[in-house]
């Protein structure tokens, strides 16, 4: 054989080897990147947060149960957890986000565990919950939280409880590694607890309830296509009666469908009392100090 017939074969073999090496390199890089993402997500999911103080100045007493049931709804707990738990999100490859059935969780939670879940966004094992809006719930007063705990302890277990918990697939882990899933423990501010509701009550309710979606002075994009306007920009357009109507029905002045605001109004906000709504209105329409 001459070199002329050998040459192309050698070249193509060389090319193939080169291509194999290149592809191998790219696959190794992709694997490394995927491994890096996986490790980053694992680290976030398994991170242990230091447990803060969990004593309540007010004991969860039976006399608080009816108020606790109302507050479990008014603070939005029921909108997410419902009675039997709720799958908030589920998609192949991404995973499943569950607001668990609390009657199933409660036997394993001490009162301090419950306080830490709500105020700090951490589980009894020290890892963080996700999505639960601890940045707003962490300011709930000791009395209000004691009432919610007292109520929760009276709820019988549900036979129809949603089973299984939150579980992340590969795409969900990419989202976690990219910081796109809010970790509740990161949003909580330790040490803001107060025995009673601080004055003014309107400010307290805005910080613990509306703040799950709204800021006072800046619009907030929920990343899902809705922008919750700055409360101080929109509330003054309403009369006191119109504001009550908005919070009770979700119906705005111009009749638009307000999406998540309507759901909140028909759910959590429908459990606010008239004096609470008026306190909110007063706070949101007065000039800031
Ligand atoms: C926006 C929805 C939302 C709201 C509002 C909310 N939660 Fe949650 N909650 C969740 C989700 C989601 C989880 C589970 C998160 C996870 O799996 O990481 C959770 C977890 C918990 C847990 C831990 C349960 C367990 O078995 O690990 C407790 C306790 C809890 N919530 C109580 C409350 C209480 C009390 C309130 C009201 C003061 C409340 N939640 C408001 C979404 C919510
Ligand atoms: C679950 C999230 C959520 C909660 C909780 C929530 N809001 Fe909203 N709210 C929204 C969104 C989103 C909009 C904007 C809807 C739109 O324009 O399509 C909105 C709009 C509004 C508006 C403007 C209505 C208009 O005329 O356009 C007011 C006023 C308002 N909210 C007040 C409140 C107050 C007060 C609270 C607490 C008591 C509250 N909201 C709690 C999500 C929420």
Tab-separated table of C-alpha atoms and ligand atoms in Angstrom:
chain	number	residue	atom	x	y	z
A	1	UNK	CA	0.000	0.000	0.000
A	2	UNK	CA	1.082	3.566	-0.672
A	3	UNK	CA	0.995	6.361	1.725
A	4	UNK	CA	-1.682	7.957	-0.487
A	5	UNK	CA	-4.228	5.286	0.490
A	6	UNK	CA	-3.120	5.246	4.097
A	7	UNK	CA	-3.156	8.978	4.657
A	8	UNK	CA	-6.927	9.679	4.522
A	9	UNK	CA	-7.640	6.725	6.808
A	10	UNK	CA	-5.144	7.928	9.325
A	11	UNK	CA	-6.635	11.413	9.106
A	12	UNK	CA	-10.176	10.236	9.583
A	13	UNK	CA	-9.089	8.057	12.484
A	14	UNK	CA	-7.319	11.064	13.912
A	15	UNK	CA	-10.379	13.213	13.388
A	16	UNK	CA	-12.590	10.684	15.097
A	17	UNK	CA	-10.207	10.450	17.993
A	18	UNK	CA	-10.083	14.217	18.174
A	19	UNK	CA	-13.898	14.453	18.022
A	20	UNK	CA	-14.200	11.762	20.686
A	21	UNK	CA	-11.802	13.612	22.919
A	22	UNK	CA	-13.665	16.889	22.351
A	23	UNK	CA	-17.062	15.314	23.014
A	24	UNK	CA	-15.658	13.512	26.002
A	25	UNK	CA	-14.330	16.816	27.275
A	26	UNK	CA	-17.667	18.560	26.740
A	27	UNK	CA	-19.542	15.720	28.436
A	28	UNK	CA	-17.109	15.844	31.334
A	29	UNK	CA	-17.622	19.603	31.588
A	30	UNK	CA	-21.404	19.215	31.459
A	31	UNK	CA	-21.193	16.516	34.113
A	32	UNK	CA	-18.984	18.723	36.231
A	33	UNK	CA	-21.422	21.629	35.835
A	34	UNK	CA	-24.401	19.386	36.645
A	35	UNK	CA	-22.491	17.989	39.610
A	36	UNK	CA	-21.711	21.505	40.756
A	37	UNK	CA	-25.365	22.508	40.513
A	38	UNK	CA	-26.412	19.338	42.318
A	39	UNK	CA	-23.933	19.948	45.114
A	40	UNK	CA	-24.951	23.585	45.448
A	41	UNK	CA	-28.638	22.630	45.669
A	42	UNK	CA	-27.847	19.833	48.157
A	43	UNK	CA	-25.848	22.249	50.298
A	44	UNK	CA	-28.747	24.735	50.340
A	45	UNK	CA	-31.334	22.039	51.118
A	46	UNK	CA	-29.232	20.517	53.920
A	47	UNK	CA	-27.884	23.739	55.386
A	48	UNK	CA	-28.517	23.960	59.121
A	49	UNK	CA	-29.732	27.282	60.451
A	50	UNK	CA	-29.110	28.157	64.101
A	51	UNK	CA	-32.299	27.823	66.144
A	52	UNK	CA	-33.356	31.162	67.649
A	53	UNK	CA	-35.374	31.757	70.804
A	54	UNK	CA	-38.833	30.187	70.735
A	55	UNK	CA	-40.436	31.100	74.065
A	56	UNK	CA	-43.830	32.795	73.882
A	57	UNK	CA	-44.742	35.366	76.556
A	58	UNK	CA	-48.375	34.217	76.217
A	59	UNK	CA	-49.239	30.535	76.759
A	60	UNK	CA	-51.318	28.721	74.089
A	61	UNK	CA	-54.449	28.387	76.268
A	62	UNK	CA	-57.843	26.851	75.326
A	63	UNK	CA	-59.553	30.259	75.683
A	64	UNK	CA	-57.542	31.438	72.664
A	65	UNK	CA	-58.768	28.660	70.321
A	66	UNK	CA	-61.617	30.517	68.515
A	67	UNK	CA	-59.381	33.547	67.913
A	68	UNK	CA	-56.614	31.172	66.800
A	69	UNK	CA	-58.877	29.602	64.194
A	70	UNK	CA	-59.708	33.041	62.784
A	71	UNK	CA	-56.053	34.087	62.793
A	72	UNK	CA	-54.932	30.831	61.124
A	73	UNK	CA	-57.102	32.035	58.251
A	74	UNK	CA	-56.462	35.803	58.442
A	75	UNK	CA	-52.660	35.384	58.367
A	76	UNK	CA	-52.971	33.250	55.236
A	77	UNK	CA	-51.860	29.923	56.770
A	78	UNK	CA	-55.088	28.294	55.621
A	79	UNK	CA	-54.813	29.657	52.061
A	80	UNK	CA	-51.657	27.564	51.617
A	81	UNK	CA	-52.071	24.678	54.055
A	82	UNK	CA	-55.876	24.326	53.807
A	83	UNK	CA	-57.312	21.678	56.116
A	84	UNK	CA	-55.709	18.637	54.549
A	85	UNK	CA	-52.533	20.182	53.135
A	86	UNK	CA	-52.072	21.292	49.539
A	87	UNK	CA	-49.772	20.584	46.637
A	88	UNK	CA	-48.847	24.154	45.672
A	89	UNK	CA	-46.880	23.127	42.608
A	90	UNK	CA	-46.002	19.944	40.757
A	91	UNK	CA	-44.234	19.446	37.418
A	92	UNK	CA	-42.156	16.629	35.956
A	93	UNK	CA	-38.464	17.263	36.244
A	94	UNK	CA	-38.994	20.306	38.468
A	95	UNK	CA	-40.490	18.619	41.498
A	96	UNK	CA	-43.279	19.098	43.955
A	97	UNK	CA	-43.905	21.813	46.514
A	98	UNK	CA	-46.245	20.828	49.321
A	99	UNK	CA	-47.726	22.961	52.082
A	100	UNK	CA	-48.109	19.963	54.377
A	101	UNK	CA	-51.187	18.876	56.226
A	102	UNK	CA	-50.418	20.344	59.635
A	103	UNK	CA	-52.421	17.799	61.623
A	104	UNK	CA	-49.898	15.265	60.368
A	105	UNK	CA	-46.882	17.438	61.264
A	106	UNK	CA	-48.103	18.566	64.683
A	107	UNK	CA	-47.661	15.430	66.783
A	108	UNK	CA	-43.942	15.560	65.950
A	109	UNK	CA	-43.596	19.285	66.681
A	110	UNK	CA	-43.174	20.794	70.154
A	111	UNK	CA	-44.592	24.309	70.630
A	112	UNK	CA	-41.044	25.635	70.241
A	113	UNK	CA	-40.689	23.729	66.940
A	114	UNK	CA	-43.883	25.371	65.694
A	115	UNK	CA	-42.762	28.821	66.762
A	116	UNK	CA	-39.458	28.305	64.930
A	117	UNK	CA	-41.220	27.048	61.790
A	118	UNK	CA	-43.385	30.193	61.643
A	119	UNK	CA	-40.936	32.826	62.912
A	120	UNK	CA	-37.668	31.436	61.578
A	121	UNK	CA	-38.735	29.179	58.713
A	122	UNK	CA	-36.783	26.231	60.073
A	123	UNK	CA	-37.768	22.620	60.613
A	124	UNK	CA	-37.050	20.808	63.876
A	125	UNK	CA	-33.907	19.368	62.203
A	126	UNK	CA	-32.602	22.892	61.557
A	127	UNK	CA	-33.018	22.909	57.746
A	128	UNK	CA	-34.991	25.662	56.058
A	129	UNK	CA	-38.539	25.526	54.773
A	130	UNK	CA	-39.045	27.029	51.334
A	131	UNK	CA	-41.645	29.491	50.026
A	132	UNK	CA	-43.446	29.955	53.364
A	133	UNK	CA	-43.346	33.775	53.767
A	134	UNK	CA	-41.481	33.959	57.061
A	135	UNK	CA	-40.332	37.494	56.272
A	136	UNK	CA	-43.923	38.576	56.984
A	137	UNK	CA	-44.958	35.918	59.507
A	138	UNK	CA	-41.931	36.470	61.758
A	139	UNK	CA	-43.533	39.567	63.246
A	140	UNK	CA	-46.738	37.880	64.433
A	141	UNK	CA	-47.162	38.740	68.113
A	142	UNK	CA	-46.720	36.135	70.837
A	143	UNK	CA	-50.431	36.294	71.683
A	144	UNK	CA	-51.539	35.802	68.061
A	145	UNK	CA	-49.075	32.951	67.556
A	146	UNK	CA	-50.098	31.333	70.858
A	147	UNK	CA	-53.723	31.473	69.687
A	148	UNK	CA	-52.813	29.811	66.369
A	149	UNK	CA	-50.864	27.063	68.183
A	150	UNK	CA	-53.717	26.519	70.657
A	151	UNK	CA	-56.116	26.150	67.726
A	152	UNK	CA	-53.855	23.837	65.714
A	153	UNK	CA	-53.517	21.494	68.687
A	154	UNK	CA	-57.310	21.008	68.683
A	155	UNK	CA	-57.620	20.024	65.001
A	156	UNK	CA	-58.220	16.272	64.604
A	157	UNK	CA	-56.066	14.374	62.068
A	158	UNK	CA	-57.500	14.284	58.553
A	159	UNK	CA	-58.045	10.994	56.742
A	160	UNK	CA	-57.699	12.850	53.423
A	161	UNK	CA	-54.372	14.478	54.348
A	162	UNK	CA	-52.061	15.140	51.396
A	163	UNK	CA	-49.283	12.602	51.697
A	164	UNK	CA	-45.628	13.127	50.901
A	165	UNK	CA	-43.748	16.368	51.151
A	166	UNK	CA	-41.735	18.743	49.032
A	167	UNK	CA	-39.389	16.974	46.633
A	168	UNK	CA	-37.040	18.464	44.037
A	169	UNK	CA	-36.216	17.103	40.585
A	170	UNK	CA	-33.189	18.128	38.457
A	171	UNK	CA	-34.756	21.370	37.153
A	172	UNK	CA	-35.929	22.288	40.636
A	173	UNK	CA	-32.353	21.844	41.841
A	174	UNK	CA	-31.119	24.120	39.068
A	175	UNK	CA	-33.618	26.722	40.295
A	176	UNK	CA	-32.421	26.240	43.886
A	177	UNK	CA	-28.769	26.522	42.861
A	178	UNK	CA	-29.628	29.723	40.960
A	179	UNK	CA	-31.256	31.150	44.096
A	180	UNK	CA	-34.696	31.304	42.435
A	181	UNK	CA	-36.517	29.406	45.212
A	182	UNK	CA	-37.000	31.501	48.359
A	183	UNK	CA	-35.673	29.852	51.511
A	184	UNK	CA	-37.841	30.829	54.453
A	185	UNK	CA	-34.989	30.832	56.976
A	186	UNK	CA	-33.108	33.419	54.903
A	187	UNK	CA	-36.096	35.795	54.962
A	188	UNK	CA	-36.702	35.663	58.712
A	189	UNK	CA	-35.408	38.301	61.048
A	190	UNK	CA	-34.758	36.831	64.469
A	191	UNK	CA	-35.666	38.811	67.530
A	192	UNK	CA	-38.635	40.868	66.349
A	193	UNK	CA	-41.142	38.972	68.507
A	194	UNK	CA	-43.460	40.969	70.759
A	195	UNK	CA	-45.912	39.746	73.420
A	196	UNK	CA	-48.817	41.871	72.102
A	197	UNK	CA	-49.613	43.515	68.776
A	198	UNK	CA	-47.552	46.695	68.563
A	199	UNK	CA	-49.288	49.971	67.766
A	200	UNK	CA	-50.407	51.135	65.306
A	201	UNK	CA	-52.392	48.006	64.527
A	202	UNK	CA	-52.619	48.926	60.825
A	203	UNK	CA	-48.824	48.808	60.534
A	204	UNK	CA	-48.726	45.436	62.303
A	205	UNK	CA	-51.334	43.938	59.947
A	206	UNK	CA	-49.665	45.384	56.848
A	207	UNK	CA	-46.310	43.877	57.899
A	208	UNK	CA	-47.642	40.451	58.827
A	209	UNK	CA	-50.355	39.931	56.193
A	210	UNK	CA	-50.044	42.251	53.178
A	211	UNK	CA	-46.221	42.042	53.234
A	212	UNK	CA	-46.429	38.445	51.983
A	213	UNK	CA	-47.055	40.083	48.576
A	214	UNK	CA	-46.814	43.911	48.881
A	215	UNK	CA	-44.255	46.492	49.904
A	216	UNK	CA	-45.357	49.844	51.270
A	217	UNK	CA	-43.512	52.154	48.904
A	218	UNK	CA	-42.371	50.052	45.921
A	219	UNK	CA	-44.222	47.734	43.546
A	220	UNK	CA	-43.227	44.061	43.876
A	221	UNK	CA	-43.090	41.594	40.968
A	222	UNK	CA	-44.041	38.072	42.080
A	223	UNK	CA	-42.156	36.579	39.116
A	224	UNK	CA	-45.328	34.818	37.946
A	225	UNK	CA	-46.811	37.684	35.963
A	226	UNK	CA	-48.373	39.786	38.734
A	227	UNK	CA	-47.107	43.024	40.191
A	228	UNK	CA	-48.413	43.897	43.640
A	229	UNK	CA	-48.483	47.715	43.693
A	230	UNK	CA	-46.952	49.820	46.483
A	231	UNK	CA	-49.681	49.938	49.136
A	232	UNK	CA	-49.176	53.638	49.892
A	233	UNK	CA	-49.645	54.416	46.160
A	234	UNK	CA	-52.925	52.568	45.710
A	235	UNK	CA	-54.771	52.690	49.044
A	236	UNK	CA	-55.444	56.483	48.991
A	237	UNK	CA	-57.524	56.091	45.792
A	238	UNK	CA	-60.115	54.287	47.920
A	239	UNK	CA	-62.691	55.675	50.355
A	240	UNK	CA	-62.859	53.802	53.690
A	241	UNK	CA	-65.984	51.975	52.406
A	242	UNK	CA	-64.404	51.199	49.033
A	243	UNK	CA	-61.318	49.817	50.765
A	244	UNK	CA	-63.469	47.554	52.940
A	245	UNK	CA	-65.274	46.383	49.807
A	246	UNK	CA	-61.921	45.694	48.078
A	247	UNK	CA	-60.602	43.663	51.000
A	248	UNK	CA	-63.857	41.728	51.419
A	249	UNK	CA	-64.475	40.923	47.734
A	250	UNK	CA	-61.253	41.595	45.798
A	251	UNK	CA	-63.217	43.967	43.544
A	252	UNK	CA	-61.218	47.112	42.671
A	253	UNK	CA	-62.642	50.527	41.710
A	254	UNK	CA	-62.374	49.790	37.982
A	255	UNK	CA	-63.760	46.240	38.097
A	256	UNK	CA	-60.565	44.468	36.852
A	257	UNK	CA	-59.905	40.889	37.937
A	258	UNK	CA	-57.082	41.291	40.478
A	259	UNK	CA	-55.913	37.660	40.320
A	260	UNK	CA	-53.928	36.816	43.468
A	261	UNK	CA	-55.379	39.869	45.264
A	262	UNK	CA	-58.905	38.593	44.651
A	263	UNK	CA	-57.934	35.150	45.938
A	264	UNK	CA	-56.345	36.700	49.025
A	265	UNK	CA	-59.430	38.849	49.625
A	266	UNK	CA	-61.844	35.916	49.337
A	267	UNK	CA	-59.516	33.774	51.451
A	268	UNK	CA	-57.333	35.209	54.201
A	269	UNK	CA	-58.507	38.819	54.138
A	270	UNK	CA	-62.175	37.849	54.547
A	271	UNK	CA	-61.238	36.852	58.114
A	272	UNK	CA	-60.130	40.352	59.086
A	273	UNK	CA	-62.570	42.231	61.316
A	274	UNK	CA	-63.990	45.620	60.259
A	275	UNK	CA	-61.885	47.437	62.906
A	276	UNK	CA	-58.772	45.659	61.567
A	277	UNK	CA	-59.559	46.748	57.991
A	278	UNK	CA	-60.163	50.314	59.176
A	279	UNK	CA	-56.845	50.257	61.049
A	280	UNK	CA	-55.113	49.135	57.841
A	281	UNK	CA	-56.847	51.851	55.850
A	282	UNK	CA	-55.863	54.514	58.364
A	283	UNK	CA	-52.242	53.411	58.334
A	284	UNK	CA	-51.939	53.111	54.551
A	285	UNK	CA	-53.561	56.469	53.777
A	286	UNK	CA	-51.911	58.650	56.418
A	287	UNK	CA	-48.705	60.489	55.514
A	288	UNK	CA	-45.677	58.390	56.616
A	289	UNK	CA	-43.822	59.805	59.636
B	1	LIG	C1	-47.466	30.930	50.901
B	1	LIG	C2	-47.874	29.689	51.490
B	1	LIG	C3	-47.737	29.473	52.978
B	1	LIG	C4	-48.233	30.237	54.007
B	1	LIG	C5	-48.961	31.565	53.915
B	1	LIG	C6	-47.931	29.512	55.222
B	1	LIG	N1	-47.249	28.373	54.933
B	1	LIG	FE1	-46.565	27.002	56.276
B	1	LIG	N2	-45.608	26.030	54.794
B	1	LIG	C7	-45.713	26.305	53.456
B	1	LIG	C8	-44.912	25.365	52.704
B	1	LIG	C9	-44.758	25.327	51.198
B	1	LIG	C10	-44.313	24.499	53.648
B	1	LIG	C11	-43.370	23.340	53.358
B	1	LIG	C12	-42.064	23.886	52.857
B	1	LIG	C13	-41.055	22.832	52.545
B	1	LIG	O1	-41.425	21.675	52.333
B	1	LIG	O2	-39.871	23.204	52.511
B	1	LIG	C14	-44.792	24.962	54.961
B	1	LIG	C15	-44.423	24.360	56.154
B	1	LIG	C16	-44.981	24.668	57.385
B	1	LIG	C17	-44.697	23.962	58.625
B	1	LIG	C18	-43.741	22.798	58.768
B	1	LIG	C19	-44.530	21.532	58.598
B	1	LIG	C20	-43.724	20.310	58.381
B	1	LIG	O3	-44.302	19.192	58.483
B	1	LIG	O4	-42.510	20.405	58.091
B	1	LIG	C21	-45.468	24.538	59.600
B	1	LIG	C22	-45.555	24.129	61.060
B	1	LIG	C23	-46.218	25.612	58.973
B	1	LIG	N3	-45.888	25.666	57.638
B	1	LIG	C24	-47.126	26.423	59.630
B	1	LIG	C25	-47.690	27.570	59.070
B	1	LIG	C26	-48.482	28.535	59.807
B	1	LIG	C27	-48.888	28.416	61.266
B	1	LIG	C28	-48.767	29.553	58.943
B	1	LIG	C29	-49.482	30.847	59.219
B	1	LIG	C30	-49.008	31.642	60.338
B	1	LIG	C31	-48.204	29.182	57.647
B	1	LIG	N4	-47.569	27.977	57.758
B	1	LIG	C32	-48.301	29.951	56.486
B	1	LIG	C33	-46.453	27.314	52.875
B	1	LIG	C34	-47.101	28.320	53.580
B	2	LIG	C1	-51.352	36.836	47.687
B	2	LIG	C2	-50.777	38.112	47.444
B	2	LIG	C3	-51.458	39.350	48.005
B	2	LIG	C4	-51.804	39.617	49.306
B	2	LIG	C5	-51.619	38.739	50.529
B	2	LIG	C6	-52.334	40.957	49.305
B	2	LIG	N1	-52.335	41.466	48.033
B	2	LIG	FE1	-53.061	43.276	47.455
B	2	LIG	N2	-52.619	42.869	45.524
B	2	LIG	C7	-51.926	41.757	45.091
B	2	LIG	C8	-51.696	41.877	43.657
B	2	LIG	C9	-50.943	40.879	42.795
B	2	LIG	C10	-52.292	43.088	43.252
B	2	LIG	C11	-52.323	43.669	41.828
B	2	LIG	C12	-53.367	42.981	41.013
B	2	LIG	C13	-53.487	43.568	39.636
B	2	LIG	O1	-53.382	44.806	39.483
B	2	LIG	O2	-53.705	42.777	38.716
B	2	LIG	C14	-52.854	43.697	44.447
B	2	LIG	C15	-53.531	44.898	44.465
B	2	LIG	C16	-53.910	45.568	45.613
B	2	LIG	C17	-54.496	46.898	45.642
B	2	LIG	C18	-54.791	47.769	44.420
B	2	LIG	C19	-56.154	47.471	43.831
B	2	LIG	C20	-56.403	48.343	42.603
B	2	LIG	O3	-57.255	49.213	42.684
B	2	LIG	O4	-55.713	48.124	41.582
B	2	LIG	C21	-54.692	47.225	46.969
B	2	LIG	C22	-55.265	48.532	47.516
B	2	LIG	C23	-54.251	46.087	47.742
B	2	LIG	N3	-53.798	45.101	46.901
B	2	LIG	C24	-54.270	46.055	49.127
B	2	LIG	C25	-53.864	44.936	49.877
B	2	LIG	C26	-53.868	44.931	51.329
B	2	LIG	C27	-54.268	46.091	52.231
B	2	LIG	C28	-53.436	43.691	51.712
B	2	LIG	C29	-53.271	43.133	53.106
B	2	LIG	C30	-54.418	43.263	53.987
B	2	LIG	C31	-53.171	42.941	50.478
B	2	LIG	N4	-53.429	43.750	49.393
B	2	LIG	C32	-52.747	41.616	50.442
B	2	LIG	C33	-51.534	40.673	45.864
B	2	LIG	C34	-51.787	40.524	47.215
